[in-house]
């Protein structure tokens, strides 16, 4: 059992890595409900066995690198390194909760364990182990009375402290930059593209998570300004790739709010001409959930872009509510399978089957498939065997400043 300083010592390297690498860290506080009454009724030895089974089942639902540590008689802290955002932490919590839908055998007796989970995310809800544990524990209090048995910490603490003027100044002064993360061709065995990812290094606050400043741009009415910067910064890198003679399409993320902005098609087409970038050297990434938000309008705007020769990718596929029927109507050229299916799929037969089904279906309707969140070579090899086209993840490469990214390609060549 670990608490206080020892717990914080365990968490600190994960927090430091999250802040340095600008990747979210999920912190789950998992609590076994009714443990005191169980101990009274069945004895402390049975209670300890129940808690041990809870820990084992929770770990079984998580990725190999996730950390589960006991912090109280029936409480655990789970650390989820390298997740995308709070939604992915909630997905992990949901997977854990599903483990307890069946009864457990404790000393030959069937026991239905009642478990609740509170969720916090670094850096959105805190940048220290103490702050994150407090936020996760506060969320656990809400989760205990929730029908879902899970809850996430309230609105991000960091975003409340950031003013729109700071983001505007960051754009004007060059604090924001677009870094490039490589995409790997599984069949050719080479880098075949790059995703353009916004990064903000604040001179006082340090690294600020994209999930914080993009959400703030949307809520403050700055999304049009941010989107114009994002497009131009990304196309500048695409133009540089062309000058270097590299056939490396650059992917640009557009949120639902960005797609809804008036004139986004005209701006992108004009920017392509300004930077001298071929339309087919650009991939516009939209999330599955943004498609559903306003399908007809989204399909129209992205159809117009596709008509100009720009490629369209459906990002985070599998976590939203889009049906396969939507894909038949949507002008997509690529489907990116969400990392929650890829991470840990080697130890989860159902995840493996879902990944195979998505790959086969996408190929059937003429879509290229990219697997996100690939973090080890065995997973990379299995994706090759499943017929996946491309992969993206830390085993392939972290996001890098553009100059460093292009220089690394030159060294490899």
GROMACS .gro file of C-alpha atoms in nm:
model
  413
    1UNK     CA    1   0.000   0.000   0.000
    2UNK     CA    2   0.145   0.335  -0.103
    3UNK     CA    3   0.050   0.687   0.004
    4UNK     CA    4   0.194   1.036   0.047
    5UNK     CA    5   0.557   1.092  -0.045
    6UNK     CA    6   0.616   0.742  -0.185
    7UNK     CA    7   0.311   0.772  -0.411
    8UNK     CA    8   0.417   1.116  -0.531
    9UNK     CA    9   0.771   0.987  -0.596
   10UNK     CA   10   0.619   0.713  -0.813
   11UNK     CA   11   0.401   0.962  -1.002
   12UNK     CA   12   0.654   1.243  -1.049
   13UNK     CA   13   0.848   1.094  -1.346
   14UNK     CA   14   0.519   1.033  -1.528
   15UNK     CA   15   0.407   1.392  -1.460
   16UNK     CA   16   0.746   1.527  -1.572
   17UNK     CA   17   0.728   1.326  -1.896
   18UNK     CA   18   0.373   1.446  -1.962
   19UNK     CA   19   0.477   1.810  -1.928
   20UNK     CA   20   0.803   1.775  -2.121
   21UNK     CA   21   0.659   1.572  -2.409
   22UNK     CA   22   0.321   1.750  -2.415
   23UNK     CA   23   0.131   1.423  -2.390
   24UNK     CA   24  -0.158   1.382  -2.149
   25UNK     CA   25  -0.127   1.164  -1.839
   26UNK     CA   26  -0.446   1.005  -1.708
   27UNK     CA   27  -0.483   0.955  -1.333
   28UNK     CA   28  -0.765   0.724  -1.224
   29UNK     CA   29  -0.871   0.690  -0.861
   30UNK     CA   30  -1.045   0.353  -0.833
   31UNK     CA   31  -1.243   0.276  -0.519
   32UNK     CA   32  -1.407  -0.049  -0.406
   33UNK     CA   33  -1.742   0.040  -0.253
   34UNK     CA   34  -1.886  -0.132   0.054
   35UNK     CA   35  -1.552  -0.288   0.154
   36UNK     CA   36  -1.596  -0.218   0.526
   37UNK     CA   37  -1.931  -0.394   0.533
   38UNK     CA   38  -1.784  -0.683   0.330
   39UNK     CA   39  -1.505  -0.722   0.586
   40UNK     CA   40  -1.754  -0.729   0.871
   41UNK     CA   41  -1.968  -0.988   0.698
   42UNK     CA   42  -1.703  -1.215   0.543
   43UNK     CA   43  -1.382  -1.140   0.732
   44UNK     CA   44  -1.068  -0.939   0.658
   45UNK     CA   45  -0.892  -1.224   0.481
   46UNK     CA   46  -1.177  -1.249   0.229
   47UNK     CA   47  -1.170  -0.870   0.198
   48UNK     CA   48  -0.800  -0.878   0.110
   49UNK     CA   49  -0.863  -1.147  -0.151
   50UNK     CA   50  -1.144  -0.939  -0.301
   51UNK     CA   51  -0.918  -0.634  -0.323
   52UNK     CA   52  -0.641  -0.845  -0.484
   53UNK     CA   53  -0.889  -0.969  -0.747
   54UNK     CA   54  -1.003  -0.612  -0.813
   55UNK     CA   55  -0.644  -0.505  -0.874
   56UNK     CA   56  -0.575  -0.800  -1.105
   57UNK     CA   57  -0.893  -0.742  -1.308
   58UNK     CA   58  -0.824  -0.368  -1.338
   59UNK     CA   59  -0.469  -0.436  -1.464
   60UNK     CA   60  -0.605  -0.692  -1.711
   61UNK     CA   61  -0.820  -0.424  -1.877
   62UNK     CA   62  -0.529  -0.179  -1.915
   63UNK     CA   63  -0.223  -0.152  -2.138
   64UNK     CA   64   0.099  -0.331  -2.037
   65UNK     CA   65   0.272  -0.003  -1.948
   66UNK     CA   66  -0.008   0.138  -1.732
   67UNK     CA   67   0.062   0.151  -1.358
   68UNK     CA   68  -0.179   0.027  -1.088
   69UNK     CA   69  -0.084   0.089  -0.725
   70UNK     CA   70  -0.282   0.048  -0.404
   71UNK     CA   71  -0.320   0.365  -0.198
   72UNK     CA   72  -0.578   0.257   0.060
   73UNK     CA   73  -0.760  -0.051   0.189
   74UNK     CA   74  -0.982  -0.053  -0.121
   75UNK     CA   75  -0.843   0.235  -0.328
   76UNK     CA   76  -0.603   0.233  -0.623
   77UNK     CA   77  -0.428   0.493  -0.836
   78UNK     CA   78  -0.394   0.408  -1.206
   79UNK     CA   79  -0.149   0.602  -1.425
   80UNK     CA   80  -0.221   0.612  -1.799
   81UNK     CA   81   0.081   0.758  -1.978
   82UNK     CA   82   0.066   0.899  -2.331
   83UNK     CA   83  -0.311   0.930  -2.373
   84UNK     CA   84  -0.468   1.186  -2.603
   85UNK     CA   85  -0.712   1.358  -2.365
   86UNK     CA   86  -0.975   1.312  -2.097
   87UNK     CA   87  -1.204   1.118  -2.329
   88UNK     CA   88  -0.937   0.852  -2.367
   89UNK     CA   89  -0.896   0.835  -1.990
   90UNK     CA   90  -1.273   0.784  -1.960
   91UNK     CA   91  -1.253   0.506  -2.220
   92UNK     CA   92  -0.990   0.331  -2.008
   93UNK     CA   93  -1.211   0.376  -1.700
   94UNK     CA   94  -1.503   0.227  -1.891
   95UNK     CA   95  -1.295  -0.078  -1.988
   96UNK     CA   96  -1.201  -0.130  -1.624
   97UNK     CA   97  -1.561  -0.101  -1.506
   98UNK     CA   98  -1.675  -0.362  -1.757
   99UNK     CA   99  -1.449  -0.612  -1.578
  100UNK     CA  100  -1.685  -0.601  -1.279
  101UNK     CA  101  -2.012  -0.673  -1.455
  102UNK     CA  102  -1.970  -1.043  -1.366
  103UNK     CA  103  -1.945  -1.194  -1.017
  104UNK     CA  104  -1.602  -1.276  -0.874
  105UNK     CA  105  -1.514  -1.596  -0.692
  106UNK     CA  106  -1.387  -1.513  -0.342
  107UNK     CA  107  -1.324  -1.820  -0.126
  108UNK     CA  108  -1.577  -2.014  -0.329
  109UNK     CA  109  -1.846  -1.747  -0.291
  110UNK     CA  110  -1.979  -1.538  -0.585
  111UNK     CA  111  -1.925  -1.168  -0.511
  112UNK     CA  112  -2.040  -0.874  -0.724
  113UNK     CA  113  -1.778  -0.607  -0.661
  114UNK     CA  114  -1.899  -0.248  -0.675
  115UNK     CA  115  -1.629  -0.021  -0.815
  116UNK     CA  116  -1.626   0.352  -0.895
  117UNK     CA  117  -1.358   0.556  -1.075
  118UNK     CA  118  -1.265   0.924  -1.060
  119UNK     CA  119  -1.058   1.067  -1.348
  120UNK     CA  120  -0.810   1.355  -1.372
  121UNK     CA  121  -0.572   1.443  -1.655
  122UNK     CA  122  -0.232   1.613  -1.650
  123UNK     CA  123  -0.181   1.897  -1.729
  124UNK     CA  124  -0.545   2.002  -1.767
  125UNK     CA  125  -0.640   1.930  -1.406
  126UNK     CA  126  -0.304   1.983  -1.242
  127UNK     CA  127   0.071   1.968  -1.294
  128UNK     CA  128   0.178   1.804  -0.966
  129UNK     CA  129   0.107   1.458  -0.821
  130UNK     CA  130  -0.070   1.614  -0.523
  131UNK     CA  131  -0.302   1.827  -0.739
  132UNK     CA  132  -0.385   1.536  -0.970
  133UNK     CA  133  -0.463   1.300  -0.681
  134UNK     CA  134  -0.689   1.560  -0.521
  135UNK     CA  135  -0.872   1.617  -0.849
  136UNK     CA  136  -0.912   1.243  -0.912
  137UNK     CA  137  -1.036   1.186  -0.557
  138UNK     CA  138  -1.288   1.470  -0.589
  139UNK     CA  139  -1.410   1.307  -0.911
  140UNK     CA  140  -1.434   0.972  -0.731
  141UNK     CA  141  -1.675   1.129  -0.480
  142UNK     CA  142  -1.901   1.222  -0.773
  143UNK     CA  143  -1.853   0.881  -0.937
  144UNK     CA  144  -1.976   0.695  -0.627
  145UNK     CA  145  -2.324   0.847  -0.672
  146UNK     CA  146  -2.324   0.845  -1.053
  147UNK     CA  147  -2.521   0.590  -1.254
  148UNK     CA  148  -2.210   0.548  -1.475
  149UNK     CA  149  -1.989   0.483  -1.169
  150UNK     CA  150  -1.725   0.711  -1.318
  151UNK     CA  151  -1.668   1.086  -1.335
  152UNK     CA  152  -1.401   1.321  -1.460
  153UNK     CA  153  -1.262   1.619  -1.270
  154UNK     CA  154  -1.446   1.949  -1.332
  155UNK     CA  155  -1.343   2.202  -1.596
  156UNK     CA  156  -0.967   2.225  -1.651
  157UNK     CA  157  -0.779   2.441  -1.404
  158UNK     CA  158  -0.518   2.563  -1.652
  159UNK     CA  159  -0.762   2.689  -1.915
  160UNK     CA  160  -0.937   2.911  -1.661
  161UNK     CA  161  -0.609   3.096  -1.606
  162UNK     CA  162  -0.537   3.152  -1.976
  163UNK     CA  163  -0.680   3.461  -2.144
  164UNK     CA  164  -0.767   3.477  -2.517
  165UNK     CA  165  -0.525   3.767  -2.548
  166UNK     CA  166  -0.242   3.532  -2.446
  167UNK     CA  167  -0.325   3.294  -2.731
  168UNK     CA  168  -0.346   3.583  -2.975
  169UNK     CA  169  -0.006   3.704  -2.856
  170UNK     CA  170   0.132   3.349  -2.884
  171UNK     CA  171   0.026   3.335  -3.249
  172UNK     CA  172   0.171   3.678  -3.324
  173UNK     CA  173   0.501   3.626  -3.139
  174UNK     CA  174   0.579   3.274  -3.255
  175UNK     CA  175   0.526   3.098  -2.921
  176UNK     CA  176   0.307   2.850  -3.109
  177UNK     CA  177   0.469   2.609  -3.350
  178UNK     CA  178   0.360   2.317  -3.563
  179UNK     CA  179   0.564   2.002  -3.500
  180UNK     CA  180   0.558   1.697  -3.726
  181UNK     CA  181   0.498   1.336  -3.624
  182UNK     CA  182   0.590   1.069  -3.881
  183UNK     CA  183   0.347   0.822  -4.038
  184UNK     CA  184   0.490   0.485  -4.145
  185UNK     CA  185   0.404   0.284  -4.456
  186UNK     CA  186   0.374  -0.072  -4.325
  187UNK     CA  187   0.411  -0.228  -4.669
  188UNK     CA  188   0.697  -0.017  -4.807
  189UNK     CA  189   0.877   0.013  -4.472
  190UNK     CA  190   0.936   0.389  -4.487
  191UNK     CA  191   0.799   0.721  -4.364
  192UNK     CA  192   0.515   0.819  -4.596
  193UNK     CA  193   0.361   1.124  -4.429
  194UNK     CA  194   0.351   1.348  -4.124
  195UNK     CA  195   0.081   1.484  -3.896
  196UNK     CA  196   0.110   1.852  -3.810
  197UNK     CA  197   0.053   1.906  -3.435
  198UNK     CA  198   0.025   2.243  -3.258
  199UNK     CA  199   0.251   2.306  -2.960
  200UNK     CA  200   0.259   2.606  -2.723
  201UNK     CA  201   0.561   2.682  -2.506
  202UNK     CA  202   0.447   2.971  -2.286
  203UNK     CA  203   0.736   3.191  -2.162
  204UNK     CA  204   0.603   3.182  -1.804
  205UNK     CA  205   0.364   2.886  -1.776
  206UNK     CA  206   0.577   2.648  -1.980
  207UNK     CA  207   0.419   2.385  -2.206
  208UNK     CA  208   0.041   2.420  -2.242
  209UNK     CA  209  -0.158   2.121  -2.362
  210UNK     CA  210  -0.325   2.148  -2.706
  211UNK     CA  211  -0.649   2.019  -2.554
  212UNK     CA  212  -0.649   2.329  -2.333
  213UNK     CA  213  -0.566   2.601  -2.586
  214UNK     CA  214  -0.773   2.456  -2.872
  215UNK     CA  215  -1.077   2.435  -2.642
  216UNK     CA  216  -1.015   2.791  -2.531
  217UNK     CA  217  -0.986   2.907  -2.894
  218UNK     CA  218  -1.326   2.749  -2.966
  219UNK     CA  219  -1.500   2.889  -2.659
  220UNK     CA  220  -1.354   3.242  -2.696
  221UNK     CA  221  -1.441   3.293  -3.063
  222UNK     CA  222  -1.076   3.267  -3.171
  223UNK     CA  223  -1.113   2.943  -3.363
  224UNK     CA  224  -1.110   3.115  -3.704
  225UNK     CA  225  -0.786   3.296  -3.620
  226UNK     CA  226  -0.628   2.980  -3.478
  227UNK     CA  227  -0.740   2.774  -3.780
  228UNK     CA  228  -0.587   3.022  -4.026
  229UNK     CA  229  -0.258   3.006  -3.835
  230UNK     CA  230  -0.276   2.626  -3.821
  231UNK     CA  231  -0.334   2.592  -4.195
  232UNK     CA  232  -0.058   2.833  -4.293
  233UNK     CA  233   0.197   2.691  -4.048
  234UNK     CA  234   0.125   2.338  -4.172
  235UNK     CA  235   0.140   2.434  -4.539
  236UNK     CA  236   0.473   2.604  -4.478
  237UNK     CA  237   0.608   2.263  -4.374
  238UNK     CA  238   0.440   2.095  -4.671
  239UNK     CA  239   0.607   2.348  -4.901
  240UNK     CA  240   0.944   2.275  -4.738
  241UNK     CA  241   0.892   1.902  -4.796
  242UNK     CA  242   0.828   1.978  -5.164
  243UNK     CA  243   1.141   2.190  -5.192
  244UNK     CA  244   1.344   1.903  -5.047
  245UNK     CA  245   1.197   1.665  -5.302
  246UNK     CA  246   1.016   1.461  -5.036
  247UNK     CA  247   0.687   1.287  -5.112
  248UNK     CA  248   0.552   1.342  -4.760
  249UNK     CA  249   0.186   1.454  -4.742
  250UNK     CA  250   0.116   1.668  -4.435
  251UNK     CA  251  -0.199   1.606  -4.228
  252UNK     CA  252  -0.383   1.905  -4.077
  253UNK     CA  253  -0.637   1.865  -3.797
  254UNK     CA  254  -0.963   2.062  -3.821
  255UNK     CA  255  -1.210   2.059  -3.532
  256UNK     CA  256  -1.588   2.066  -3.573
  257UNK     CA  257  -1.583   2.437  -3.487
  258UNK     CA  258  -1.315   2.502  -3.749
  259UNK     CA  259  -1.512   2.320  -4.019
  260UNK     CA  260  -1.820   2.525  -3.929
  261UNK     CA  261  -1.633   2.854  -3.978
  262UNK     CA  262  -1.735   3.050  -4.283
  263UNK     CA  263  -1.479   3.062  -4.563
  264UNK     CA  264  -1.261   2.772  -4.443
  265UNK     CA  265  -1.262   2.612  -4.790
  266UNK     CA  266  -1.169   2.934  -4.965
  267UNK     CA  267  -0.893   3.004  -4.714
  268UNK     CA  268  -0.739   2.660  -4.752
  269UNK     CA  269  -0.753   2.668  -5.132
  270UNK     CA  270  -0.602   3.018  -5.134
  271UNK     CA  271  -0.329   2.911  -4.892
  272UNK     CA  272  -0.241   2.614  -5.114
  273UNK     CA  273  -0.180   2.855  -5.401
  274UNK     CA  274   0.011   3.097  -5.178
  275UNK     CA  275   0.252   2.830  -5.056
  276UNK     CA  276   0.270   2.648  -5.388
  277UNK     CA  277   0.156   2.317  -5.237
  278UNK     CA  278  -0.019   2.051  -5.443
  279UNK     CA  279  -0.365   1.967  -5.299
  280UNK     CA  280  -0.285   1.595  -5.291
  281UNK     CA  281   0.011   1.674  -5.060
  282UNK     CA  282  -0.238   1.773  -4.788
  283UNK     CA  283  -0.462   1.552  -4.573
  284UNK     CA  284  -0.739   1.716  -4.370
  285UNK     CA  285  -0.812   1.519  -4.053
  286UNK     CA  286  -1.156   1.543  -3.891
  287UNK     CA  287  -1.271   1.340  -3.592
  288UNK     CA  288  -1.556   1.094  -3.615
  289UNK     CA  289  -1.752   1.296  -3.357
  290UNK     CA  290  -1.715   1.619  -3.557
  291UNK     CA  291  -1.871   1.443  -3.857
  292UNK     CA  292  -2.179   1.352  -3.656
  293UNK     CA  293  -2.215   1.705  -3.515
  294UNK     CA  294  -2.354   1.831  -3.847
  295UNK     CA  295  -2.316   1.558  -4.105
  296UNK     CA  296  -2.470   1.736  -4.404
  297UNK     CA  297  -2.268   2.055  -4.362
  298UNK     CA  298  -1.947   1.868  -4.283
  299UNK     CA  299  -1.990   1.639  -4.581
  300UNK     CA  300  -2.052   1.938  -4.807
  301UNK     CA  301  -1.745   2.133  -4.693
  302UNK     CA  302  -1.513   1.836  -4.698
  303UNK     CA  303  -1.661   1.725  -5.031
  304UNK     CA  304  -1.565   2.063  -5.176
  305UNK     CA  305  -1.211   2.026  -5.042
  306UNK     CA  306  -1.190   1.674  -5.179
  307UNK     CA  307  -1.311   1.810  -5.511
  308UNK     CA  308  -1.009   2.042  -5.509
  309UNK     CA  309  -0.784   1.736  -5.471
  310UNK     CA  310  -0.728   1.754  -5.094
  311UNK     CA  311  -0.733   1.416  -4.914
  312UNK     CA  312  -0.975   1.361  -4.624
  313UNK     CA  313  -0.905   1.145  -4.315
  314UNK     CA  314  -1.147   1.036  -4.042
  315UNK     CA  315  -0.950   1.060  -3.717
  316UNK     CA  316  -1.011   0.869  -3.389
  317UNK     CA  317  -1.239   0.623  -3.566
  318UNK     CA  318  -1.424   0.383  -3.339
  319UNK     CA  319  -1.482   0.604  -3.033
  320UNK     CA  320  -1.776   0.808  -3.165
  321UNK     CA  321  -2.121   0.713  -3.285
  322UNK     CA  322  -2.065   0.713  -3.660
  323UNK     CA  323  -2.207   0.411  -3.835
  324UNK     CA  324  -2.049   0.239  -4.133
  325UNK     CA  325  -2.338   0.378  -4.338
  326UNK     CA  326  -2.198   0.729  -4.288
  327UNK     CA  327  -1.868   0.619  -4.440
  328UNK     CA  328  -2.044   0.525  -4.763
  329UNK     CA  329  -2.167   0.884  -4.799
  330UNK     CA  330  -1.864   1.069  -4.665
  331UNK     CA  331  -1.586   1.194  -4.900
  332UNK     CA  332  -1.309   1.024  -4.701
  333UNK     CA  333  -0.991   0.876  -4.844
  334UNK     CA  334  -0.845   0.751  -4.517
  335UNK     CA  335  -0.957   0.610  -4.183
  336UNK     CA  336  -0.745   0.637  -3.865
  337UNK     CA  337  -0.826   0.369  -3.608
  338UNK     CA  338  -0.831   0.520  -3.259
  339UNK     CA  339  -0.539   0.431  -3.033
  340UNK     CA  340  -0.773   0.287  -2.767
  341UNK     CA  341  -0.823  -0.017  -2.998
  342UNK     CA  342  -0.454  -0.047  -3.094
  343UNK     CA  343  -0.293  -0.011  -2.752
  344UNK     CA  344  -0.300  -0.346  -2.578
  345UNK     CA  345  -0.476  -0.524  -2.865
  346UNK     CA  346  -0.227  -0.812  -2.851
  347UNK     CA  347  -0.367  -0.906  -2.513
  348UNK     CA  348  -0.731  -0.850  -2.601
  349UNK     CA  349  -0.888  -1.078  -2.860
  350UNK     CA  350  -1.197  -0.863  -2.901
  351UNK     CA  351  -0.989  -0.552  -2.972
  352UNK     CA  352  -0.787  -0.750  -3.225
  353UNK     CA  353  -1.103  -0.868  -3.399
  354UNK     CA  354  -1.244  -0.514  -3.407
  355UNK     CA  355  -0.922  -0.378  -3.558
  356UNK     CA  356  -0.927  -0.649  -3.826
  357UNK     CA  357  -1.295  -0.580  -3.902
  358UNK     CA  358  -1.229  -0.205  -3.938
  359UNK     CA  359  -0.931  -0.266  -4.168
  360UNK     CA  360  -1.124  -0.510  -4.386
  361UNK     CA  361  -1.431  -0.288  -4.410
  362UNK     CA  362  -1.229   0.026  -4.488
  363UNK     CA  363  -1.044  -0.157  -4.766
  364UNK     CA  364  -1.377  -0.288  -4.900
  365UNK     CA  365  -1.500   0.069  -4.956
  366UNK     CA  366  -1.165   0.192  -5.087
  367UNK     CA  367  -1.021   0.367  -4.781
  368UNK     CA  368  -0.658   0.359  -4.669
  369UNK     CA  369  -0.614   0.266  -4.299
  370UNK     CA  370  -0.381   0.424  -4.042
  371UNK     CA  371  -0.338   0.270  -3.695
  372UNK     CA  372  -0.278   0.531  -3.423
  373UNK     CA  373  -0.094   0.482  -3.094
  374UNK     CA  374   0.148   0.209  -3.201
  375UNK     CA  375   0.404   0.182  -2.922
  376UNK     CA  376   0.586  -0.151  -2.965
  377UNK     CA  377   0.726  -0.370  -3.241
  378UNK     CA  378   0.502  -0.675  -3.181
  379UNK     CA  379   0.195  -0.454  -3.237
  380UNK     CA  380   0.358  -0.306  -3.547
  381UNK     CA  381   0.421  -0.655  -3.685
  382UNK     CA  382   0.067  -0.772  -3.611
  383UNK     CA  383  -0.073  -0.471  -3.797
  384UNK     CA  384   0.135  -0.575  -4.098
  385UNK     CA  385  -0.019  -0.924  -4.074
  386UNK     CA  386  -0.369  -0.773  -4.049
  387UNK     CA  387  -0.312  -0.583  -4.374
  388UNK     CA  388  -0.310  -0.233  -4.223
  389UNK     CA  389  -0.162   0.029  -4.458
  390UNK     CA  390   0.002   0.286  -4.232
  391UNK     CA  391   0.089   0.332  -3.865
  392UNK     CA  392   0.163   0.618  -3.631
  393UNK     CA  393   0.295   0.617  -3.275
  394UNK     CA  394   0.595   0.651  -3.051
  395UNK     CA  395   0.769   0.338  -3.178
  396UNK     CA  396   0.783   0.517  -3.515
  397UNK     CA  397   0.858   0.867  -3.392
  398UNK     CA  398   0.760   1.146  -3.154
  399UNK     CA  399   0.643   1.488  -3.277
  400UNK     CA  400   0.949   1.699  -3.364
  401UNK     CA  401   1.018   2.055  -3.478
  402UNK     CA  402   0.996   2.060  -3.859
  403UNK     CA  403   1.367   2.126  -3.918
  404UNK     CA  404   1.462   1.832  -3.697
  405UNK     CA  405   1.202   1.611  -3.867
  406UNK     CA  406   1.332   1.688  -4.218
  407UNK     CA  407   1.695   1.652  -4.111
  408UNK     CA  408   1.622   1.308  -3.965
  409UNK     CA  409   1.478   1.201  -4.302
  410UNK     CA  410   1.789   1.323  -4.478
  411UNK     CA  411   2.009   1.124  -4.237
  412UNK     CA  412   1.801   0.810  -4.295
  413UNK     CA  413   1.818   0.859  -4.671
   0.00000   0.00000   0.00000
